[in-house]
Amino acid sequence: MMEERLKALLEDLRSGRVSTEEALERLKALPFEDIGFARIDHHRAIRRGFPEVVLCRGKTPEQVVEIARRMVERGSFLATKADREVAEAVRKVLPDVEYHPEAEVLVWKGPDFRRRPGTAAVVSGGSSDIRVAEEAAVTIEAMGHSAERLYDVGVAGIHRLLANWELLRRVDVLVVVAGMEGALPSVVGGLVEAPVIAVPTSVGYGASFGGLAALLAMLNSCVPGVMVVNIDNGFGAGYAASLVLRRCEKVKSGG
Amino acid sequence: MMEERLKALLEDLRSGRVSTEEALERLKALPFEDIGFARIDHHRAIRRGFPEVVLCRGKTPEQVVEIARRMVERGSFLATKADREVAEAVRKVLPDVEYHPEAEVLVWKGPDFRRRPGTAAVVSGGSSDIRVAEEAAVTIEAMGHSAERLYDVGVAGIHRLLANWELLRRVDVLVVVAGMEGALPSVVGGLVEAPVIAVPTSVGYGASFGGLAALLAMLNSCVPGVMVVNIDNGFGAGYAASLVLRRCEKVKSGG
Amino acid sequence: MMEERLKALLEDLRSGRVSTEEALERLKALPFEDIGFARIDHHRAIRRGFPEVVLCRGKTPEQVVEIARRMVERGSFLATKADREVAEAVRKVLPDVEYHPEAEVLVWKGPDFRRRPGTAAVVSGGSSDIRVAEEAAVTIEAMGHSAERLYDVGVAGIHRLLANWELLRRVDVLVVVAGMEGALPSVVGGLVEAPVIAVPTSVGYGASFGGLAALLAMLNSCVPGVMVVNIDNGFGAGYAASLVLRRCEKVKSGG
Amino acid sequence: MMEERLKALLEDLRSGRVSTEEALERLKALPFEDIGFARIDHHRAIRRGFPEVVLCRGKTPEQVVEIARRMVERGSFLATKADREVAEAVRKVLPDVEYHPEAEVLVWKGPDFRRRPGTAAVVSGGSSDIRVAEEAAVTIEAMGHSAERLYDVGVAGIHRLLANWELLRRVDVLVVVAGMEGALPSVVGGLVEAPVIAVPTSVGYGASFGGLAALLAMLNSCVPGVMVVNIDNGFGAGYAASLVLRRCEKVKSGG
Amino acid sequence: MMEERLKALLEDLRSGRVSTEEALERLKALPFEDIGFARIDHHRAIRRGFPEVVLCRGKTPEQVVEIARRMVERGSFLATKADREVAEAVRKVLPDVEYHPEAEVLVWKGPDFRRRPGTAAVVSGGSSDIRVAEEAAVTIEAMGHSAERLYDVGVAGIHRLLANWELLRRVDVLVVVAGMEGALPSVVGGLVEAPVIAVPTSVGYGASFGGLAALLAMLNSCVPGVMVVNIDNGFGAGYAASLVLRRCEKVKSGG
Amino acid sequence: MMEERLKALLEDLRSGRVSTEEALERLKALPFEDIGFARIDHHRAIRRGFPEVVLCRGKTPEQVVEIARRMVERGSFLATKADREVAEAVRKVLPDVEYHPEAEVLVWKGPDFRRRPGTAAVVSGGSSDIRVAEEAAVTIEAMGHSAERLYDVGVAGIHRLLANWELLRRVDVLVVVAGMEGALPSVVGGLVEAPVIAVPTSVGYGASFGGLAALLAMLNSCVPGVMVVNIDNGFGAGYAASLVLRRCEKVKSGG
Amino acid sequence: MMEERLKALLEDLRSGRVSTEEALERLKALPFEDIGFARIDHHRAIRRGFPEVVLCRGKTPEQVVEIARRMVERGSFLATKADREVAEAVRKVLPDVEYHPEAEVLVWKGPDFRRRPGTAAVVSGGSSDIRVAEEAAVTIEAMGHSAERLYDVGVAGIHRLLANWELLRRVDVLVVVAGMEGALPSVVGGLVEAPVIAVPTSVGYGASFGGLAALLAMLNSCVPGVMVVNIDNGFGAGYAASLVLRRCEKVKSGG
Amino acid sequence: MMEERLKALLEDLRSGRVSTEEALERLKALPFEDIGFARIDHHRAIRRGFPEVVLCRGKTPEQVVEIARRMVERGSFLATKADREVAEAVRKVLPDVEYHPEAEVLVWKGPDFRRRPGTAAVVSGGSSDIRVAEEAAVTIEAMGHSAERLYDVGVAGIHRLLANWELLRRVDVLVVVAGMEGALPSVVGGLVEAPVIAVPTSVGYGASFGGLAALLAMLNSCVPGVMVVNIDNGFGAGYAASLVLRRCEKVKSGG
């Protein structure tokens, strides 16, 4: 549409309806991001079914309800860090919104939602890491992809992981969640060809320093190609995994 | 020796010297790992053309030459952190090995090397980051993919980045390299759909703390989906980018 | 020159042109011994309309009310980190005091307050940073200057910032507030000529380490001339911006 | 299911339906991990009387009760970080479970429990460290060994420690618990021949940084052979001490 | 000149020399920052006498000479962290370039250079901080402003500072440089009305941690309005001071 | 009692009831510290009127009451970090115990308490530091010395400090308490000859990191001879000051 | 000699040459540690064949030669961090001393050396860790025990480790050496019953922070019972392993 | 009191009892304005025999020689961190200057030097700490006091320390130097009544983090009254010890 406006302006100039000076002024006045940049991006986001994501932490239930309402009208809704109180407030008004209590995620997939190809594995170590792992898995599913959960396969009992070797090798991308020593992404990364996205968690105490130990371990993985997101950032890892899957889909369809 | 023991057991079963149940029990007692696991994995690595990677730092030129010789016989050779002395030692014996002095990488692509689909952009901020960026780019190319370099487009002059907006949006994966405040991956990540792999560098001084500032900035990116590797780990980022591209190729070809 | 003034005074005393008492008073007025120093400085502060600033954190509502009463008598009152309970206690007694709930600032401008020239822009990234940004903006306004707010223009959507390019370039000083990766001051700093004061916030989690990530990023800005204050120190940034504006005013008026 | 496949293969071999070579090949192709690895390990754990250990932190009383029930059926139960509420819930259902309130440990030793040779000393500095020391001591006792407690013998009064020199030299392994400056393991280590396991605690304030000071001190002990576990990890130290004692027992019995 | 090109294009369109479509294509082909953004900025930089700044660290003498040559042609040259070897190489070719060995700065002011109003004080504590202070002072002078140096007035002898109270209060902006405990900016800031820019230095040892102690002290100044730059960043502080002075000049001239 | 055992042994030897060899063996077996070492120290502590000190944090009111009772019987009682609840519990039973609510210290001086020579100044910056300063001052007074309080003389208004220059120079030892940038001990240390004991406080926010900024500043003081204790450790500083004063007293009296 | 003095005193008492009181006084005056404490310990050390250990770092070759000479006379010599220059200087004078260049250890086992029961495994990840691993292994051997080396079995290729499962389970204690992410001790610890001593190394770069990443990972191991020594402290780990083996031997022999 | 003195002076002037010049001089002599303040302080320093101290690090031999010359003329000279090259340069010109190579200190005591009462013990752990300990001891001696050295009495062999118990208790102040785990000040502090000044050293490796471990340990000492100076700051500790001794002397002499 920007192009149309530009073309119209040029036509006006050409036909003498505006002077050169006026055209110059109007050209300068166009916010440059409007040359197709911001707006197209916004439209595409809606068109492609990528929900905008709301972080509930720091917002009142009323604020989240209000945002949810407007987003549902626009076709999709995904909110993270939604505690039970927020969830109930939203679902009272919008009963179709799903609540994933372990992940603390609210999802409304909308009429344009469709299942998409590509499968991610979400792997986690201890049972305390499941909250973060679920945030990743629910995000991947909200984006339309499949998520295979493989929980409680920490490195203390390596056989549990090896027993699922086939699953690990079958998927297109892996999100590996671990707290404490954060060793799981290295071990998993050594077993697979697909990209591995590591999520350190704040699970632990003492010299875990709120997840710093796991974070540093993952950044120093001896397995090349392990990529890391912020501590407890299950949403970010799930989002990144979906970006990889989408890109593969795009490549597949010649996009 | 494992194989001999297995074979003997099977012969015993076949000849009736042991019962099925007893054979089953004895099989369970065998250490599992020797059943060809490592070997198969190794074969696959060679078959798929993924070069094994040698870290030259901490090795003498003679050692690198010796390793290079054996790897070239097996079909591929990629070595990182190769200074000029090492490079000359290797190229004296193996003149076909390419040396990329800025990246400090040695590559010999071998007869099985082939160009593969998929393009990565390697984007960097200051001119001091180019060394790390080149390590990423050369790694991607050694893996068979294309790398488009976009250097010296730091956030201090955002227009330089925006001027290359089309390139950024066209590629399949992005490696974004930055030192100092490490802001570039966030800005780039806000402009593209493809996955972004961020590489903090140790470029800077004072409160950069050897790249810690850039690392933390990238981990805290407000753009969802930015993934981070270790400080100065251009090789790891390039490898990860190639894993994403390979996966896309695999998906495309129905693999 | 001090010596000359002293000598002249002593001569005046000796010759009877001034009385002992008067000489004593004038001596007291000389910098910078106890007896006159603080007072002079204090008088100037009041004369120039710079309110003294009260930090409410760690004080009871009663204590703040008591301080407020005395300061209002002396002509101005500015208090930061004032929660709703404190605000109500103060306003019950001094209903003319304004409360800015988002900034958690109490202001009473007094009869000597006057609008002064100079405009600061207060720019912030995420909506969680607004609290700190408002503290800066309200401080600037309490000092008599104008503050133009430009919120929610984080680097994840760079076009929102660029769309306000003219505003950014028009103002005399900028306060740029950002949490998480703290990239906004670098991007803004690259677009403007005026001085940029960066405020890291503790917004974020995990490897944000309470604002450390944003702080380090801002200190390492690749844009020369970015200046940084403490994490969440909106007041300090607003105060510094006002110092710059006052200085310009002074220069302008030949001060 | 793995077992069925294996059994069928062996039957085929036995009956001549497959050749030895073919059976060998098919065996190699089986994912190795399912050949009883996990199970055997599990059986051994039960057989040797090592209780599995439950971390109560982050679990509801109901969850702990449920786990306790199942573990008691399987013959042993040890749970750490069990507060009074959890303890009461468990003991309501399983009144034979012992609760050690200072250690916050629940133990049910089961019919197979037996006293084993070997004695550990558990030494601690300040009275605030006793909670962690007790966790170590109760763990050692739950493993069947003897624990001699020597508390409140901090380095500020070195004579209290020296007065117990004989005890320190008599035991087979020592767990030394200390917060603040963490000097106790060095002093103890200089007095004994047996291995010393040091446990830093988070007792302290200010520059203790949650136990970091004690942790670093212990890692830098000038006494060779001091080994360190995580801050406040009394359980881990007790477990490690028991591993040493078991190994000695095994060596003694020619195991 | 960008404006001229735009105007010419619009005239061509208006006069029919180019078609609407062609004009549209050419408009799109203009890098958007060229719509007055980057280039104008560049021109203004030159016009206003702001030299572009070269960081010599990490560049060979030959590279610096080459850059210097081109910049001198364009009218100004400022380079920091220039050691003696670099300086000699540059001055051999460009003998008019001034070298400030203590500051390690190279300056060539060019024909357009002019003295500008506004004075900064550069204050430093120990004699080891002078290197950084000089970098700030020389930068300010290269920008056309005056710099009054007040060195070796550390807080250990507060009278040396107080003796210069009049100077401190007279200037328009202050750059305060200190290593070790970094207390000087707080003391100075308490004495003056003008903005204070604090520069921590890496001078010190042990718990100075490369300047971290001074940096943290300055960020936590109890004097409101103290602004901080990176450790050892004398150039950045001088640049920021000049931005403040320029802004005042602009305000003064009604700009 | 040790002495009695020793004496008996020697008598036995003398009388021929034990042989020299046997006496030698029994001497070796005696725990060496019991040769009067611990006990003498303990007696001396009581004799010299140094109260033993109880840290209330982490103890129940009942526990503190019980300890207080026993210590009062032994002649002195000093307890730190005593909140109001603890204080009331103690004073209900022991009404003669003084409570210093700002310092959170409980003191009972006992019959042997006497005023001793020597005066310490306790100097503090902001009003939030008074809590820690009072802990130091009350400790000094409980030890029998005089404490002159000089509060709210932070470096932001250096004249307040200078106005008390005579006091500062008159005392025998100084405890200087400061949070935020921790600059006060350096400024004070530069003005006096007496030893300076610096106490960093956790007052501050953001990059104060719980008092780390002030701690590092004090350790890096450019004034030689400044000594530092732990963050918020007012008691430790007061105790150290008293040790200095006692030593002077001892020297004076020829001790 | 102490013993002689004691004996003489007792004889004097017995023969009436001194009174009981005088003997008592003289006994008290004896430095108490000399009542056999230090010396016995020293004798035992020699008797048990535990070599005293010399740290060569920071000593001149001449100093090490001198120390070596005296220690060889006393029966044993073990020196760590001995570079080639030191080694050659020692071996020129004492040609029987063995030099282990990879471990940088000098050993002379002496006439009293004897092989002792007990075997440790020394396991390491990358080839750069071998230097530290060898220091541990050579230390164990110098103590008389057997060390089985299992190098280059990092977690990136978990099968290499699993292939040696039998070895891992057979030994009495394990020293596990790893740099980078430090995951190896957790994986090994999950496979064995024997105590595991983890050694982080400084191998790595960037966010390894000189071995901090590996250290934190090991301290946070999810496998109970993993014990940790300082970064690069192969000697300490080998020494600790030997203490465990000795204790087992002592237990075995009824000691 | 200041006011009275001022008034009296003015009256004297008015009544002609003093001349204007004399009044001016007496005004100058009043604390603490520029004109008299520094000088008085300076005179006192010389009068009391406290040498000014030169830090040689960062100065050329020529610069140190020049400073030494001027200071020797003024009566005293003390310089720290003087390496052999500097020492030789100084002693060539000023052969009476003593060089203490281990302490790296240069001293010239001058004609006014006199021995003063008071003895400090300087205690250190490992032999690598002696360098720092000597810096403290030589400083104390240069100030005129006695220093008793007690080296190599680390906590690993506590008996060596206890054997010197009488010495430790006899001195007036103690400087305790230790690297690695920094436990020595706590153990010593528990044995003595005199003030203890702790000096952490950078001796150690790995998790010593350049002396941070020892520093934190000392700050967290469980012995009340331990005071700490910067890492490796032997000079500062010696200076502080001398301040304590001087103060005692002053008290003794009724000063």
Short mmCIF file of C-alpha atoms in Angstrom, two decimals, chain F residues 1-247:
data_model
loop_
_atom_site.label_atom_id
_atom_site.label_comp_id
_atom_site.label_asym_id
_atom_site.label_seq_id
_atom_site.Cartn_x
_atom_site.Cartn_y
_atom_site.Cartn_z
CA MET F 1 41.26 -30.26 87.03
CA MET F 2 43.87 -30.98 84.42
CA GLU F 3 46.49 -29.58 86.69
CA GLU F 4 45.42 -31.97 89.43
CA ARG F 5 45.74 -34.94 87.11
CA LEU F 6 49.17 -33.79 86.02
CA LYS F 7 50.29 -33.23 89.58
CA ALA F 8 49.03 -36.67 90.65
CA LEU F 9 50.93 -38.27 87.82
CA LEU F 10 54.10 -36.49 88.76
CA GLU F 11 53.64 -37.51 92.40
CA ASP F 12 53.14 -41.10 91.31
CA LEU F 13 56.36 -40.94 89.37
CA ARG F 14 58.20 -39.31 92.20
CA SER F 15 57.02 -41.88 94.65
CA GLY F 16 57.93 -44.69 92.31
CA ARG F 17 54.36 -45.80 91.76
CA VAL F 18 54.90 -45.43 88.00
CA SER F 19 58.04 -45.84 85.97
CA THR F 20 59.56 -43.05 83.90
CA GLU F 21 58.52 -44.80 80.70
CA GLU F 22 54.95 -45.17 81.84
CA ALA F 23 54.81 -41.52 82.92
CA LEU F 24 56.13 -40.51 79.55
CA GLU F 25 53.45 -42.51 77.77
CA ARG F 26 50.71 -41.05 79.93
CA LEU F 27 51.97 -37.52 79.35
CA LYS F 28 51.79 -38.02 75.61
CA ALA F 29 48.24 -39.27 75.90
CA LEU F 30 47.05 -36.12 77.64
CA PRO F 31 45.17 -33.86 75.29
CA PHE F 32 47.61 -31.02 75.09
CA GLU F 33 45.21 -28.16 75.07
CA ASP F 34 44.04 -28.98 78.54
CA ILE F 35 47.29 -27.76 80.02
CA GLY F 36 45.46 -24.65 81.00
CA PHE F 37 45.11 -23.23 77.55
CA ALA F 38 41.42 -23.01 76.94
CA ARG F 39 40.45 -22.42 80.52
CA ILE F 40 42.86 -19.59 81.15
CA ASP F 41 41.57 -17.85 78.09
CA HIS F 42 38.04 -18.24 79.28
CA HIS F 43 38.79 -16.94 82.73
CA ARG F 44 40.60 -14.01 81.38
CA ALA F 45 37.72 -13.06 79.19
CA ILE F 46 35.43 -12.90 82.20
CA ARG F 47 38.00 -11.18 84.35
CA ARG F 48 38.62 -8.45 81.83
CA GLY F 49 34.96 -7.65 81.50
CA PHE F 50 34.72 -8.52 77.82
CA PRO F 51 31.22 -9.74 77.41
CA GLU F 52 30.65 -12.83 75.32
CA VAL F 53 28.49 -11.87 72.39
CA VAL F 54 25.30 -13.59 71.27
CA LEU F 55 24.01 -13.34 67.71
CA CYS F 56 20.22 -13.43 68.03
CA ARG F 57 19.48 -13.94 64.34
CA GLY F 58 18.39 -17.54 63.88
CA LYS F 59 17.53 -18.09 67.51
CA THR F 60 14.03 -18.14 69.04
CA PRO F 61 13.18 -15.59 71.74
CA GLU F 62 13.09 -18.49 74.20
CA GLN F 63 16.61 -19.55 73.29
CA VAL F 64 17.93 -16.03 73.71
CA VAL F 65 16.20 -15.68 77.07
CA GLU F 66 17.77 -18.92 78.24
CA ILE F 67 21.26 -17.86 77.10
CA ALA F 68 20.78 -14.40 78.60
CA ARG F 69 19.88 -15.90 81.94
CA ARG F 70 23.02 -17.99 82.10
CA MET F 71 25.27 -15.18 80.93
CA VAL F 72 23.87 -12.66 83.36
CA GLU F 73 24.72 -15.12 86.09
CA ARG F 74 28.28 -15.16 84.76
CA GLY F 75 28.45 -11.38 84.87
CA SER F 76 27.83 -9.82 81.47
CA PHE F 77 25.55 -10.04 78.46
CA LEU F 78 25.78 -8.54 74.98
CA ALA F 79 23.53 -9.64 72.14
CA THR F 80 23.33 -8.29 68.57
CA LYS F 81 20.63 -8.39 65.89
CA ALA F 82 17.96 -8.52 68.58
CA ASP F 83 14.63 -7.46 67.17
CA ARG F 84 11.87 -5.99 69.30
CA GLU F 85 10.22 -9.35 69.94
CA VAL F 86 13.44 -10.85 71.30
CA ALA F 87 14.14 -7.72 73.32
CA GLU F 88 10.76 -7.80 75.01
CA ALA F 89 11.08 -11.48 75.83
CA VAL F 90 14.47 -10.89 77.47
CA ARG F 91 13.45 -7.77 79.35
CA LYS F 92 10.35 -9.44 80.72
CA VAL F 93 12.62 -11.84 82.57
CA LEU F 94 15.67 -9.61 83.01
CA PRO F 95 14.34 -6.06 83.29
CA ASP F 96 17.79 -4.60 83.89
CA VAL F 97 18.96 -5.47 80.41
CA GLU F 98 19.12 -2.33 78.23
CA TYR F 99 17.70 -2.45 74.75
CA HIS F 100 19.03 -0.20 71.99
CA PRO F 101 16.34 -0.48 69.35
CA GLU F 102 18.17 1.33 66.56
CA ALA F 103 21.26 -0.80 67.05
CA GLU F 104 19.17 -3.91 67.79
CA VAL F 105 21.55 -4.61 70.64
CA LEU F 106 20.82 -5.91 74.13
CA VAL F 107 23.32 -5.06 76.89
CA TRP F 108 23.62 -5.91 80.53
CA LYS F 109 26.81 -4.48 81.90
CA GLY F 110 26.96 -6.35 85.20
CA PRO F 111 28.63 -5.52 88.46
CA ASP F 112 32.17 -5.72 87.07
CA PHE F 113 31.56 -3.22 84.34
CA ARG F 114 33.69 -0.11 84.57
CA ARG F 115 34.30 2.89 82.38
CA ARG F 116 37.64 2.70 80.65
CA PRO F 117 39.79 5.31 79.00
CA GLY F 118 39.83 5.88 75.27
CA THR F 119 37.33 7.38 72.87
CA ALA F 120 36.20 6.21 69.49
CA ALA F 121 34.37 8.31 66.92
CA VAL F 122 31.63 6.56 65.02
CA VAL F 123 31.06 8.43 61.77
CA SER F 124 28.37 7.65 59.21
CA GLY F 125 27.15 8.94 55.88
CA GLY F 126 23.46 8.61 55.17
CA SER F 127 20.67 8.27 57.69
CA SER F 128 20.11 4.67 56.57
CA ASP F 129 23.58 3.77 57.83
CA ILE F 130 22.76 4.78 61.39
CA ARG F 131 21.51 1.31 62.30
CA VAL F 132 24.95 -0.17 61.64
CA ALA F 133 26.74 2.80 63.19
CA GLU F 134 24.71 2.45 66.36
CA GLU F 135 25.62 -1.25 66.55
CA ALA F 136 29.27 -0.19 66.55
CA ALA F 137 28.76 2.63 69.06
CA VAL F 138 26.75 0.55 71.52
CA THR F 139 29.33 -2.24 71.31
CA ILE F 140 32.13 0.21 72.13
CA GLU F 141 30.17 1.52 75.09
CA ALA F 142 29.35 -1.98 76.28
CA MET F 143 33.10 -2.61 76.29
CA GLY F 144 33.48 0.39 78.62
CA HIS F 145 34.85 3.00 76.22
CA SER F 146 33.36 6.25 75.02
CA ALA F 147 31.83 6.60 71.58
CA GLU F 148 31.30 9.98 69.96
CA ARG F 149 28.65 9.79 67.26
CA LEU F 150 28.97 11.89 64.13
CA TYR F 151 26.17 10.92 61.77
CA ASP F 152 24.85 12.13 58.45
CA VAL F 153 28.14 13.63 57.27
CA GLY F 154 28.32 11.98 53.86
CA VAL F 155 30.75 13.05 51.18
CA ALA F 156 28.00 14.71 49.13
CA GLY F 157 28.32 17.66 51.51
CA ILE F 158 31.94 17.57 52.50
CA HIS F 159 31.62 20.74 54.62
CA ARG F 160 29.56 18.89 57.23
CA LEU F 161 32.50 16.60 57.74
CA LEU F 162 35.12 19.32 57.72
CA ALA F 163 33.13 21.26 60.28
CA ASN F 164 33.85 18.42 62.67
CA TRP F 165 37.51 18.20 61.90
CA GLU F 166 38.56 18.83 65.50
CA LEU F 167 36.43 16.01 66.82
CA LEU F 168 37.79 13.66 64.18
CA ARG F 169 41.38 14.47 65.10
CA ARG F 170 40.83 14.24 68.83
CA VAL F 171 39.63 10.65 69.15
CA ASP F 172 41.83 7.56 69.49
CA VAL F 173 40.24 5.39 66.84
CA LEU F 174 37.51 5.91 64.23
CA VAL F 175 34.78 3.65 62.95
CA VAL F 176 33.52 5.00 59.64
CA VAL F 177 30.27 3.56 58.29
CA ALA F 178 29.06 4.12 54.75
CA GLY F 179 26.93 2.47 52.10
CA MET F 180 26.48 3.32 48.42
CA GLU F 181 29.89 4.41 47.07
CA GLY F 182 31.69 3.93 50.41
CA ALA F 183 33.88 7.00 50.00
CA LEU F 184 33.65 8.34 53.53
CA PRO F 185 36.51 6.30 55.10
CA SER F 186 38.94 7.63 52.49
CA VAL F 187 37.97 11.22 53.12
CA VAL F 188 38.05 10.79 56.90
CA GLY F 189 41.27 8.78 56.73
CA GLY F 190 42.94 11.64 54.91
CA LEU F 191 42.10 14.01 57.77
CA VAL F 192 43.24 12.04 60.83
CA GLU F 193 46.19 10.26 62.37
CA ALA F 194 44.27 7.67 64.37
CA PRO F 195 43.47 4.24 62.93
CA VAL F 196 40.33 4.08 60.77
CA ILE F 197 38.07 1.03 60.71
CA ALA F 198 35.71 1.11 57.74
CA VAL F 199 32.30 -0.59 57.69
CA PRO F 200 30.56 -0.93 54.36
CA THR F 201 26.77 -1.19 54.57
CA SER F 202 24.24 -2.81 52.31
CA VAL F 203 22.46 0.54 51.95
CA GLY F 204 21.89 1.22 48.27
CA TYR F 205 20.30 -0.55 45.33
CA GLY F 206 21.11 -1.70 41.83
CA ALA F 207 24.86 -1.75 41.28
CA SER F 208 25.44 -1.54 45.03
CA PHE F 209 25.01 -5.34 44.91
CA GLY F 210 24.16 -5.59 48.59
CA GLY F 211 27.10 -3.55 49.77
CA LEU F 212 29.75 -4.96 47.43
CA ALA F 213 30.36 -1.55 45.87
CA ALA F 214 31.07 0.07 49.23
CA LEU F 215 33.18 -2.90 50.34
CA LEU F 216 35.41 -2.78 47.27
CA ALA F 217 35.75 0.99 47.52
CA MET F 218 36.96 0.76 51.10
CA LEU F 219 39.43 -2.04 50.34
CA ASN F 220 40.87 0.13 47.57
CA SER F 221 41.14 3.28 49.65
CA CYS F 222 43.95 5.51 48.47
CA VAL F 223 44.54 6.44 52.11
CA PRO F 224 47.04 4.01 53.64
CA GLY F 225 45.96 2.33 56.84
CA VAL F 226 42.20 2.08 56.32
CA MET F 227 41.05 -1.31 57.64
CA VAL F 228 37.79 -2.95 56.60
CA VAL F 229 35.29 -5.35 58.17
CA ASN F 230 32.38 -7.25 56.62
CA ILE F 231 29.31 -5.52 55.15
CA ASP F 232 26.91 -4.31 57.88
CA ASN F 233 29.27 -5.62 60.57
CA GLY F 234 28.90 -2.74 63.01
CA PHE F 235 29.52 -5.07 65.92
CA GLY F 236 32.82 -6.31 64.49
CA ALA F 237 34.03 -2.76 63.89
CA GLY F 238 33.07 -1.67 67.40
CA TYR F 239 34.78 -4.74 68.82
CA ALA F 240 37.95 -4.05 66.82
CA ALA F 241 37.93 -0.42 67.92
CA SER F 242 37.69 -1.57 71.52
CA LEU F 243 40.61 -3.95 71.00
CA VAL F 244 42.70 -0.99 69.85
CA LEU F 245 41.60 1.13 72.82
CA ARG F 246 42.30 -1.70 75.27
CA ARG F 247 45.71 -2.23 73.83
#
